[in-house]
C-alpha cells in the first residue's frame, strides 16, 4: 500500500509576498492588508485596463499601470473591475508610469478590501509567474495523485469485504485528522483517527458540529452522502491541515466510497446471506421497484407467487439464528442484518395460512431462545402484493427503532405493531427521516445555535407541564419574573408565540424529535 505525501499547500497572497524573488522587489502592502490570506489560484501579467473581464476569480494580477497613468477615474474603475472579478490581489510595479503609489487606486482598493501591493524596485514579473505557477501545478498534480490513490485503495477495501470502520480508518490515515460520519441531525454514526483527537472532537460535538464547521476555511471539510438526490448523512474531516481544495477532493472521494459501501451492504457473510441482505436492503431502500426484484427473490429461494408477505424487524437475534428458526418451524422466509442490532425478516406464507397466528408463533419461539438482549419482534401488516413489501419493511423497522432503547423496561406484546406506539414512539420511529430532522433543526435553530443559556431545558419543561408557568418555575428553582424573562427570550430567539397552541405543539414535536436524536 502506498503512503501519501502531503501536497504542496495552496499559496496565499501573504505567502507569495514572502517568496525570495518577490522580497527582492521590496513589496509594500498599501491597501487591503486584512485580506492577505486570500488564496492565489493563478498569476496573470496584464496591462489592459479592462483585464477584469478576462478573469475567473482567485488571480493575482501583475501590472506596471502604463495604460492607467494620468487618469484617476480609469485607475479607480480598474480596481473595481478586479474586485468584481474576485481577483485575489493586484501587484503594481513602480516606475515611469507611477513613481509612487497612486492615491486613487489605493483608496479604491481600501474600499473594496482588495490587497494592493507596490514593488519599489524593478522586478522581472516572469520570475514571479514561473515560481507561483510551478508551485500551483505541483499542488494540482499532488491533488490528482491523492484522488486516484484514495479511490483505488478504498475500492480495493470494499471489493475485499472490509467493514465500515476499516474504510473510515483509511480515510483518517490519508487526511491526518479525525473523521466523523453523521446523519443529517449530526448524530454520530462512526469515527476514526487518533483516539485522543477524536475524543476531543466528540466531547462537545453538538456545539462543534453546528458552529466550528460552518466554513471550510477552518479545516473542517464536509461531504454529503446520499442517493437519488436525497442526502442521508455527512462525512466530516475535522481540522484538516492541508489546503481546502485538496481536502474537499479527499472528502468527495471518501464519500463516494462510503455510499458504494452502503449500497453493497458492507457485511462479511455467506454468499446466501449476502444475497438475502442485498435483496432486503434494496427492498427497504426503495431505489429499485419491488417488481424488478422478483427474480432475485426467487433466486434467493423465496416463494413469491400467490403468497402473503409479512415484513418483520427483529432486535436481539442475528440473521443466522433467525434462519435456523425459520427452518425449524417450516416457514418460508429470508433474513438479513440491516445493522448490528436490527435484522429484517420477510415471511412468505400461503394464502390460506393464518399470517397473524404464524407471526405470533415465530415471535414466541424467538423469545424462548438465548438472545443477545431483550428480543423485540416488530411487524407490519401482512401484504398481499410484493409491491407493498418495501413500505412494510420500513414500517417494521420504524416500530422496532421506536421501542429499542426502552425494550427492557416496557411491557411489550409478543409482536409489536405501529398501533402499540403513541406520539413519542411515532416521533422516535421517524427520527431518521431527513424531513423530520430538518423540521426539528428548523424549529429549534434559535436555541440550538447557542445552548449556553439553558433555554432549551426551560422550554422542554414548560411544554411538558402543559405550559404551566408556576410548575415550570418551581422545577427550575427560579422566580416567576425570572421565568417570564426566559420565556420571552425563547420567543424572541425562535420567533414564536408560546401562547399559540399550534406553535407550541409544533415546538413540542420538534423537541421530541431532537431528544430522540440525542438518545
Coordinates of C-alpha atoms in Angstrom, one line a residue:
X1 CA 0.0 0.0 0.0
X2 CA 1.4 3.4 -0.9
X3 CA 1.9 6.2 1.6
X4 CA 0.6 9.5 0.6
X5 CA 2.8 12.6 1.0
X6 CA 1.0 15.8 1.8
X7 CA 0.6 18.1 -1.3
X8 CA 2.3 21.5 -1.6
X9 CA -0.1 23.9 0.3
X10 CA -2.0 26.4 -1.6
X11 CA -0.4 29.8 -1.8
X12 CA -2.0 32.8 -0.1
X13 CA -1.2 36.4 -1.0
X14 CA 0.9 36.6 2.1
X15 CA 2.9 33.6 1.1
X16 CA 3.5 34.9 -2.4
X17 CA 4.8 38.2 -0.9
X18 CA 7.2 36.2 1.3
X19 CA 8.9 34.4 -1.7
X20 CA 12.5 35.3 -2.0
X21 CA 12.1 36.6 -5.6
X22 CA 9.3 38.9 -4.5
X23 CA 11.2 40.2 -1.5
X24 CA 13.9 41.4 -3.9
X25 CA 11.4 43.8 -5.3
X26 CA 10.8 45.4 -1.9
X27 CA 7.0 44.8 -1.8
X28 CA 4.7 47.1 0.3
X29 CA 1.1 46.5 1.0
X30 CA -0.7 49.8 0.7
X31 CA -4.3 48.6 0.8
X32 CA -6.3 45.6 1.8
X33 CA -3.9 44.3 4.4
X34 CA -6.6 42.4 6.2
X35 CA -7.2 40.2 3.2
X36 CA -3.6 38.8 2.7
X37 CA -4.7 35.3 3.5
X38 CA -6.8 35.0 0.3
X39 CA -5.7 32.1 -1.8
X40 CA -4.0 32.7 -5.1
X41 CA -5.3 30.4 -7.8
X42 CA -3.2 31.8 -10.7
X43 CA -0.9 34.7 -11.6
X44 CA -1.5 37.0 -14.6
X45 CA 0.7 39.7 -16.1
X46 CA -1.7 42.2 -17.7
X47 CA -1.6 45.8 -18.7
X48 CA -5.0 46.1 -20.3
X49 CA -7.3 48.4 -18.4
X50 CA -10.3 46.0 -18.8
X51 CA -8.4 42.9 -17.6
X52 CA -11.2 42.1 -15.1
X53 CA -13.4 40.7 -17.8
X54 CA -10.8 38.1 -18.6
X55 CA -10.5 36.8 -15.0
X56 CA -12.4 33.9 -13.4
X57 CA -11.5 34.6 -9.7
X58 CA -8.5 34.0 -7.5
X59 CA -5.9 35.5 -9.8
X60 CA -3.1 37.7 -8.6
X61 CA -2.7 40.4 -11.3
X62 CA 0.8 41.9 -12.0
X63 CA 0.9 45.3 -13.8
X64 CA 3.1 48.4 -14.3
X65 CA -0.1 50.5 -14.8
X66 CA 1.3 52.1 -18.0
X67 CA -2.2 52.3 -19.5
X68 CA -3.7 53.9 -16.3
X69 CA -1.3 56.8 -15.8
X70 CA -2.8 60.2 -15.6
X71 CA -6.5 59.1 -15.4
X72 CA -7.8 58.7 -11.8
X73 CA -11.2 57.6 -13.0
X74 CA -9.6 54.8 -15.0
X75 CA -7.5 53.8 -12.1
X76 CA -10.5 53.6 -9.8
X77 CA -12.5 51.6 -12.3
X78 CA -9.6 49.2 -12.8
X79 CA -9.5 48.3 -9.1
X80 CA -13.3 47.9 -9.0
X81 CA -13.3 45.6 -12.0
X82 CA -10.7 43.4 -10.4
X83 CA -12.8 43.3 -7.2
X84 CA -15.9 42.3 -9.3
X85 CA -13.9 39.5 -10.9
X86 CA -12.8 38.3 -7.4
X87 CA -9.1 38.7 -8.1
X88 CA -7.0 37.8 -5.0
X89 CA -4.7 40.8 -5.3
X90 CA -3.1 43.3 -7.6
X91 CA 0.7 44.0 -7.7
X92 CA 1.8 47.3 -9.2
X93 CA 5.5 47.8 -10.2
X94 CA 6.5 51.4 -9.5
X95 CA 8.5 53.1 -12.3
X96 CA 7.9 55.6 -15.0
X97 CA 4.1 55.3 -15.0
X98 CA 3.8 55.5 -11.2
X99 CA 6.9 56.6 -9.3
X100 CA 4.9 56.4 -6.1
X101 CA 1.7 54.5 -5.0
X102 CA -1.3 56.1 -6.8
X103 CA -3.7 57.5 -4.3
X104 CA -6.8 56.9 -6.4
X105 CA -6.0 53.2 -6.7
X106 CA -5.1 53.0 -3.0
X107 CA -8.5 54.5 -1.9
X108 CA -10.4 52.3 -4.3
X109 CA -8.6 49.1 -3.1
X110 CA -9.1 50.0 0.5
X111 CA -12.8 50.4 0.0
X112 CA -13.0 47.1 -1.8
X113 CA -10.6 45.4 0.6
X114 CA -8.6 44.2 -2.3
X115 CA -4.9 43.8 -1.4
X116 CA -2.9 46.4 -3.4
X117 CA 0.9 45.7 -3.3
X118 CA 3.5 48.0 -4.8
X119 CA 7.1 47.0 -5.7
X120 CA 9.6 49.7 -5.0
X121 CA 12.4 48.1 -7.1
X122 CA 12.3 46.9 -10.7
X123 CA 11.3 43.3 -10.8
X124 CA 11.0 40.8 -13.7
X125 CA 7.4 39.6 -13.5
X126 CA 8.3 36.5 -15.4
X127 CA 10.2 35.1 -12.5
X128 CA 7.3 35.5 -10.1
X129 CA 4.8 33.9 -12.5
X130 CA 7.2 31.0 -13.1
X131 CA 7.7 30.4 -9.3
X132 CA 4.0 30.6 -8.4
X133 CA 2.7 28.6 -11.4
X134 CA 5.1 25.8 -10.8
X135 CA 4.0 25.6 -7.2
X136 CA 0.4 25.6 -8.2
X137 CA 0.9 22.9 -10.8
X138 CA 2.7 20.7 -8.3
X139 CA -0.2 21.1 -5.9
X140 CA -2.7 20.2 -8.5
X141 CA -0.7 17.2 -9.6
X142 CA -0.5 16.1 -5.9
X143 CA -4.2 16.5 -5.5
X144 CA -5.0 14.4 -8.6
X145 CA -2.5 11.8 -7.4
X146 CA -4.2 11.7 -4.0
X147 CA -7.6 11.3 -5.6
X148 CA -6.5 8.3 -7.6
X149 CA -4.7 6.8 -4.6
X150 CA -7.7 7.1 -2.3
X151 CA -10.1 5.9 -5.0
X152 CA -8.0 2.8 -5.7
X153 CA -7.4 1.9 -2.0
X154 CA -10.9 2.3 -0.8
X155 CA -12.3 0.4 -3.8
X156 CA -10.0 -2.4 -3.0
X157 CA -11.2 -2.5 0.6
X158 CA -14.8 -2.5 -0.5
X159 CA -14.3 -5.3 -3.0
X160 CA -12.5 -7.2 -0.3
X161 CA -15.5 -7.0 2.0
X162 CA -14.0 -4.6 4.5
X163 CA -16.3 -3.3 7.3
X164 CA -17.2 0.3 7.6
X165 CA -14.7 1.0 10.3
X166 CA -11.8 -0.2 8.1
X167 CA -12.8 2.4 5.4
X168 CA -13.1 5.2 8.0
X169 CA -9.6 4.3 9.4
X170 CA -8.2 4.5 5.9
X171 CA -9.8 7.9 5.3
X172 CA -8.4 9.2 8.6
X173 CA -4.9 7.9 7.6
X174 CA -5.0 9.9 4.4
X175 CA -6.5 13.1 5.9
X176 CA -4.3 13.1 9.0
X177 CA -7.2 14.3 11.1
X178 CA -10.3 12.9 13.0
X179 CA -13.1 11.7 10.7
X180 CA -16.7 11.6 11.8
X181 CA -19.7 10.1 10.0
X182 CA -23.0 11.5 11.0
X183 CA -26.7 11.6 9.9
X184 CA -28.4 14.9 9.0
X185 CA -29.1 15.8 12.6
X186 CA -25.4 15.5 13.5
X187 CA -25.9 12.1 15.2
X188 CA -22.5 10.3 15.1
X189 CA -22.6 7.0 13.3
X190 CA -18.9 6.3 13.2
X191 CA -15.4 7.8 13.9
X192 CA -11.8 7.3 13.1
X193 CA -8.4 8.9 13.8
X194 CA -6.2 9.3 16.8
X195 CA -8.3 8.3 19.8
X196 CA -7.5 11.4 21.9
X197 CA -8.2 13.7 18.9
X198 CA -11.5 12.0 18.2
X199 CA -12.4 12.2 21.9
X200 CA -11.7 16.0 21.8
X201 CA -14.0 16.4 18.8
X202 CA -16.8 14.3 20.3
X203 CA -16.6 15.8 23.8
X204 CA -18.6 18.9 22.6
X205 CA -19.8 17.5 19.3
X206 CA -23.2 19.3 19.4
X207 CA -21.7 22.7 19.5
X208 CA -18.7 21.9 17.3
X209 CA -20.8 20.4 14.5
X210 CA -23.1 23.5 14.4
X211 CA -20.5 26.2 14.8
X212 CA -16.9 25.2 14.1
X213 CA -17.7 23.6 10.8
X214 CA -19.7 26.4 9.2
X215 CA -16.8 27.2 6.8
X216 CA -14.2 25.1 5.2
X217 CA -11.5 27.7 5.9
X218 CA -11.1 26.5 9.5
X219 CA -10.0 23.0 8.3
X220 CA -13.5 21.4 8.6
X221 CA -14.3 19.7 5.3
X222 CA -17.8 18.2 4.8
X223 CA -19.2 16.0 2.1
X224 CA -22.8 14.9 1.7
X225 CA -23.7 11.2 1.5
X226 CA -26.9 10.1 -0.2
X227 CA -28.6 8.8 -3.3
X228 CA -31.3 9.7 -5.7
X229 CA -30.8 13.4 -4.9
X230 CA -31.6 12.8 -1.2
X231 CA -28.8 13.2 1.4
X232 CA -28.9 10.8 4.3
X233 CA -25.6 11.6 6.1
X234 CA -22.3 13.6 6.1
X235 CA -18.6 12.8 6.3
X236 CA -16.6 15.4 8.2
X237 CA -12.9 15.9 8.2
X238 CA -12.2 17.7 11.5
X239 CA -9.3 20.1 11.4
X240 CA -7.8 19.1 8.1
X241 CA -4.4 20.8 7.9
X242 CA -3.8 20.7 4.1
X243 CA -5.3 23.2 1.6
X244 CA -9.0 23.3 1.3
X245 CA -9.2 22.2 -2.3
X246 CA -7.3 19.0 -1.7
X247 CA -9.3 18.3 1.5
X248 CA -12.5 18.7 -0.4
X249 CA -11.3 16.3 -3.1
X250 CA -10.3 13.8 -0.5
X251 CA -13.7 14.1 1.3
X252 CA -15.6 13.7 -2.0
X253 CA -13.7 10.5 -2.9
X254 CA -14.3 9.1 0.6
X255 CA -18.0 9.9 0.4
X256 CA -18.3 8.1 -2.9
X257 CA -16.7 5.1 -1.4
X258 CA -18.9 5.1 1.7
X259 CA -22.1 5.4 -0.5
X260 CA -20.8 2.5 -2.5
X261 CA -20.1 0.5 0.7
X262 CA -23.6 1.2 2.0
X263 CA -25.1 0.1 -1.3
X264 CA -23.2 -3.2 -1.3
X265 CA -24.1 -3.9 2.3
X266 CA -20.6 -3.9 3.8
X267 CA -21.1 -7.2 5.6
X268 CA -19.0 -10.3 5.8
X269 CA -21.2 -13.3 5.5
X270 CA -22.0 -16.3 3.2
X271 CA -23.0 -15.8 -0.4
X272 CA -26.5 -16.7 0.6
X273 CA -26.5 -14.2 3.4
X274 CA -25.2 -11.5 1.1
X275 CA -27.9 -12.3 -1.4
X276 CA -30.6 -12.0 1.2
X277 CA -29.1 -8.9 2.7
X278 CA -28.8 -7.2 -0.7
X279 CA -32.4 -8.1 -1.5
X280 CA -33.7 -6.8 1.8
X281 CA -31.6 -3.7 1.6
X282 CA -32.8 -2.9 -1.8
X283 CA -36.4 -3.5 -0.7
X284 CA -36.0 -1.3 2.3
X285 CA -34.2 1.4 0.3
X286 CA -36.8 1.5 -2.4
X287 CA -34.3 2.6 -5.1
X288 CA -35.4 -0.3 -7.3
X289 CA -39.2 -1.0 -7.7
X290 CA -40.1 -4.2 -5.9
X291 CA -41.4 -5.9 -9.0
X292 CA -37.9 -5.6 -10.6
X293 CA -36.6 -7.5 -7.6
X294 CA -38.8 -10.6 -8.0
X295 CA -36.2 -12.6 -10.0
X296 CA -33.7 -12.0 -7.2
X297 CA -36.3 -13.0 -4.6
X298 CA -37.0 -16.3 -6.4
X299 CA -33.2 -16.9 -6.8
X300 CA -32.9 -16.5 -3.0
X301 CA -35.4 -19.3 -2.5
X302 CA -38.3 -17.1 -1.5
X303 CA -41.7 -18.2 -2.9
X304 CA -43.4 -15.2 -4.5
X305 CA -46.4 -16.4 -6.5
X306 CA -49.8 -16.1 -4.8
X307 CA -48.3 -15.5 -1.4
X308 CA -48.9 -13.4 1.7
X309 CA -45.8 -11.4 2.9
X310 CA -45.2 -10.5 6.5
X311 CA -42.4 -7.9 7.0
X312 CA -40.6 -8.1 10.3
X313 CA -37.6 -6.5 12.0
X314 CA -36.1 -8.3 15.0
X315 CA -33.8 -7.0 17.7
X316 CA -31.8 -9.3 19.9
X317 CA -31.1 -12.0 17.4
X318 CA -28.7 -12.1 14.4
X319 CA -29.5 -13.4 11.0
X320 CA -28.0 -16.9 11.3
X321 CA -30.2 -17.9 14.3
X322 CA -33.2 -16.5 12.6
X323 CA -32.6 -18.6 9.5
X324 CA -32.4 -21.7 11.7
X325 CA -35.6 -20.8 13.5
X326 CA -37.4 -20.3 10.1
X327 CA -36.3 -23.8 9.0
X328 CA -37.3 -25.5 12.3
X329 CA -40.8 -24.0 12.1
X330 CA -41.1 -24.8 8.4
X331 CA -41.6 -21.2 7.5
X332 CA -40.5 -19.7 4.1
X333 CA -38.6 -16.5 4.5
X334 CA -35.3 -14.7 4.3
X335 CA -33.3 -12.8 6.9
X336 CA -30.6 -10.2 6.6
X337 CA -28.9 -7.9 9.1
X338 CA -29.7 -4.3 8.3
X339 CA -27.4 -3.1 11.1
X340 CA -25.6 -4.6 14.1
X341 CA -28.8 -4.5 16.2
X342 CA -31.6 -4.9 13.6
X343 CA -32.3 -7.9 11.4
X344 CA -35.0 -7.8 8.7
X345 CA -37.1 -10.9 8.1
X346 CA -39.6 -11.4 5.3
X347 CA -42.0 -14.2 5.7
X348 CA -43.7 -15.7 2.7
X349 CA -46.9 -17.6 3.6
X350 CA -49.5 -19.4 1.6
X351 CA -52.7 -17.5 1.1
X352 CA -54.7 -20.0 3.3
X353 CA -52.3 -19.7 6.2
X354 CA -53.1 -17.6 9.3
X355 CA -50.4 -14.8 9.0
X356 CA -51.1 -13.3 12.4
X357 CA -51.0 -16.6 14.2
X358 CA -47.8 -17.8 12.5
X359 CA -46.1 -14.5 13.2
X360 CA -47.0 -14.8 16.9
X361 CA -45.7 -18.4 16.9
X362 CA -42.4 -17.2 15.3
X363 CA -42.1 -14.4 17.8
X364 CA -42.8 -16.7 20.8
X365 CA -40.1 -19.1 19.6
X366 CA -37.6 -16.3 19.3
X367 CA -38.3 -15.1 22.8
X368 CA -37.7 -18.6 24.2
X369 CA -34.3 -18.9 22.6
X370 CA -31.0 -17.4 24.1
X371 CA -30.5 -13.9 22.8
X372 CA -28.0 -11.0 23.0
X373 CA -30.5 -8.8 24.9
X374 CA -34.2 -8.1 25.0
X375 CA -35.9 -9.6 22.0
X376 CA -38.2 -7.2 20.0
X377 CA -40.2 -8.5 17.1
X378 CA -41.7 -5.6 15.2
X379 CA -44.2 -6.4 12.4
X380 CA -46.1 -4.5 9.7
X381 CA -49.5 -5.7 8.5
X382 CA -49.4 -8.6 6.1
X383 CA -49.0 -7.7 2.4
X384 CA -50.9 -9.4 -0.3
X385 CA -48.7 -7.9 -3.0
X386 CA -44.9 -8.0 -3.3
X387 CA -45.0 -4.3 -4.4
X388 CA -46.1 -3.4 -0.9
X389 CA -43.2 -5.2 0.9
X390 CA -40.8 -2.2 0.9
X391 CA -43.2 0.0 2.8
X392 CA -43.9 -2.8 5.2
X393 CA -40.3 -3.4 5.9
X394 CA -39.7 0.3 6.6
X395 CA -42.7 0.4 8.9
X396 CA -41.5 -2.7 10.8
X397 CA -38.0 -1.1 11.2
X398 CA -39.5 2.1 12.4
X399 CA -41.6 0.3 15.0
X400 CA -38.5 -1.7 16.2
X401 CA -36.4 1.5 16.4
X402 CA -39.2 3.3 18.4
X403 CA -39.1 0.8 21.3
X404 CA -35.4 -0.2 21.0
X405 CA -34.0 1.8 24.0
X406 CA -36.9 1.0 26.3
X407 CA -37.4 -2.6 25.4
X408 CA -36.2 -3.9 28.7
X409 CA -38.5 -1.6 30.7
X410 CA -41.6 -1.7 28.6
X411 CA -44.3 -4.5 28.8
X412 CA -44.3 -5.2 25.1
X413 CA -46.7 -7.6 23.3
X414 CA -45.0 -10.6 21.6
X415 CA -45.4 -8.8 18.3
X416 CA -45.1 -5.0 18.4
X417 CA -47.0 -3.1 15.8
X418 CA -47.5 0.5 14.8
X419 CA -50.7 0.8 16.9
X420 CA -48.6 0.0 20.0
X421 CA -46.6 3.2 19.9
X422 CA -48.0 6.6 20.6
X423 CA -46.8 10.2 19.9
X424 CA -43.3 9.7 21.4
X425 CA -43.0 6.5 19.6
X426 CA -44.2 8.0 16.4
X427 CA -41.7 10.8 16.5
X428 CA -38.9 8.4 17.5
X429 CA -39.6 5.9 14.7
X430 CA -39.4 8.9 12.3
X431 CA -36.3 10.3 13.8
X432 CA -34.0 9.2 10.9
X433 CA -36.3 10.7 8.3
X434 CA -34.4 13.7 6.8
X435 CA -37.6 15.8 6.7
X436 CA -38.2 15.2 10.4
X437 CA -34.5 16.1 11.2
X438 CA -34.8 19.2 9.1
X439 CA -38.1 20.1 10.8
X440 CA -36.5 19.8 14.3
X441 CA -33.4 21.7 13.3
X442 CA -35.5 24.5 11.7
X443 CA -38.0 24.9 14.6
X444 CA -35.3 24.9 17.3
X445 CA -32.4 26.6 15.4
X446 CA -32.5 29.8 17.5
X447 CA -31.8 27.8 20.7
X448 CA -29.5 25.1 19.3
X449 CA -27.0 27.6 17.9
X450 CA -26.2 28.9 21.4
X451 CA -27.2 26.3 24.1
X452 CA -25.2 28.1 26.8
X453 CA -28.2 29.9 28.3
X454 CA -30.1 26.7 29.2
X455 CA -33.2 27.9 27.5
X456 CA -33.9 24.6 25.9
X457 CA -34.5 22.8 29.2
X458 CA -36.9 25.6 30.2
X459 CA -38.8 25.2 27.0
X460 CA -38.9 21.4 27.4
X461 CA -40.3 21.7 31.0
X462 CA -42.7 24.4 30.1
X463 CA -44.2 22.3 27.2
X464 CA -44.1 19.1 29.2
X465 CA -46.1 20.6 32.0
X466 CA -48.8 21.9 29.7
X467 CA -47.4 25.4 29.7
X468 CA -47.8 25.7 33.4
X469 CA -45.7 28.7 34.4
X470 CA -45.9 28.1 38.2
X471 CA -44.8 24.4 37.9
X472 CA -42.0 25.3 35.4
X473 CA -40.6 28.0 37.7
X474 CA -40.8 25.5 40.7
X475 CA -39.0 22.8 38.8
X476 CA -36.2 25.1 37.6
X477 CA -35.9 26.8 41.1
X478 CA -36.5 30.3 39.7
X479 CA -38.9 33.1 40.4
X480 CA -41.9 33.8 38.2
X481 CA -40.4 37.1 36.9
X482 CA -37.1 35.3 36.0
X483 CA -39.1 32.6 34.2
X484 CA -41.0 35.2 32.3
X485 CA -37.8 36.7 31.1
X486 CA -36.5 33.3 29.9
X487 CA -39.8 32.6 28.1
X488 CA -39.6 36.0 26.5
X489 CA -36.0 35.2 25.4
X490 CA -37.2 31.9 23.9
X491 CA -40.0 33.6 22.0
X492 CA -37.6 36.2 20.6
X493 CA -34.9 33.5 19.7
X494 CA -37.5 31.3 17.9
X495 CA -39.8 34.0 16.6
X496 CA -42.9 32.3 18.0
X497 CA -45.8 33.0 20.3
X498 CA -45.8 30.3 23.1
X499 CA -49.4 31.2 23.9
X500 CA -50.5 30.0 20.4
X501 CA -51.4 26.3 20.7
X502 CA -50.4 25.3 17.2
X503 CA -46.9 26.9 17.5
X504 CA -46.4 25.4 21.0
X505 CA -47.5 22.0 19.7
X506 CA -45.0 22.3 16.8
X507 CA -42.2 23.1 19.2
X508 CA -43.2 20.2 21.4
X509 CA -43.0 17.7 18.5
X510 CA -39.7 19.3 17.4
X511 CA -38.3 18.8 20.9
X512 CA -39.4 15.1 20.9
X513 CA -37.6 14.6 17.6
X514 CA -34.5 16.4 18.9
X515 CA -34.4 14.4 22.1
X516 CA -34.9 11.1 20.2
X517 CA -31.8 12.0 18.1
X518 CA -29.7 12.6 21.2
X519 CA -30.5 9.2 22.5

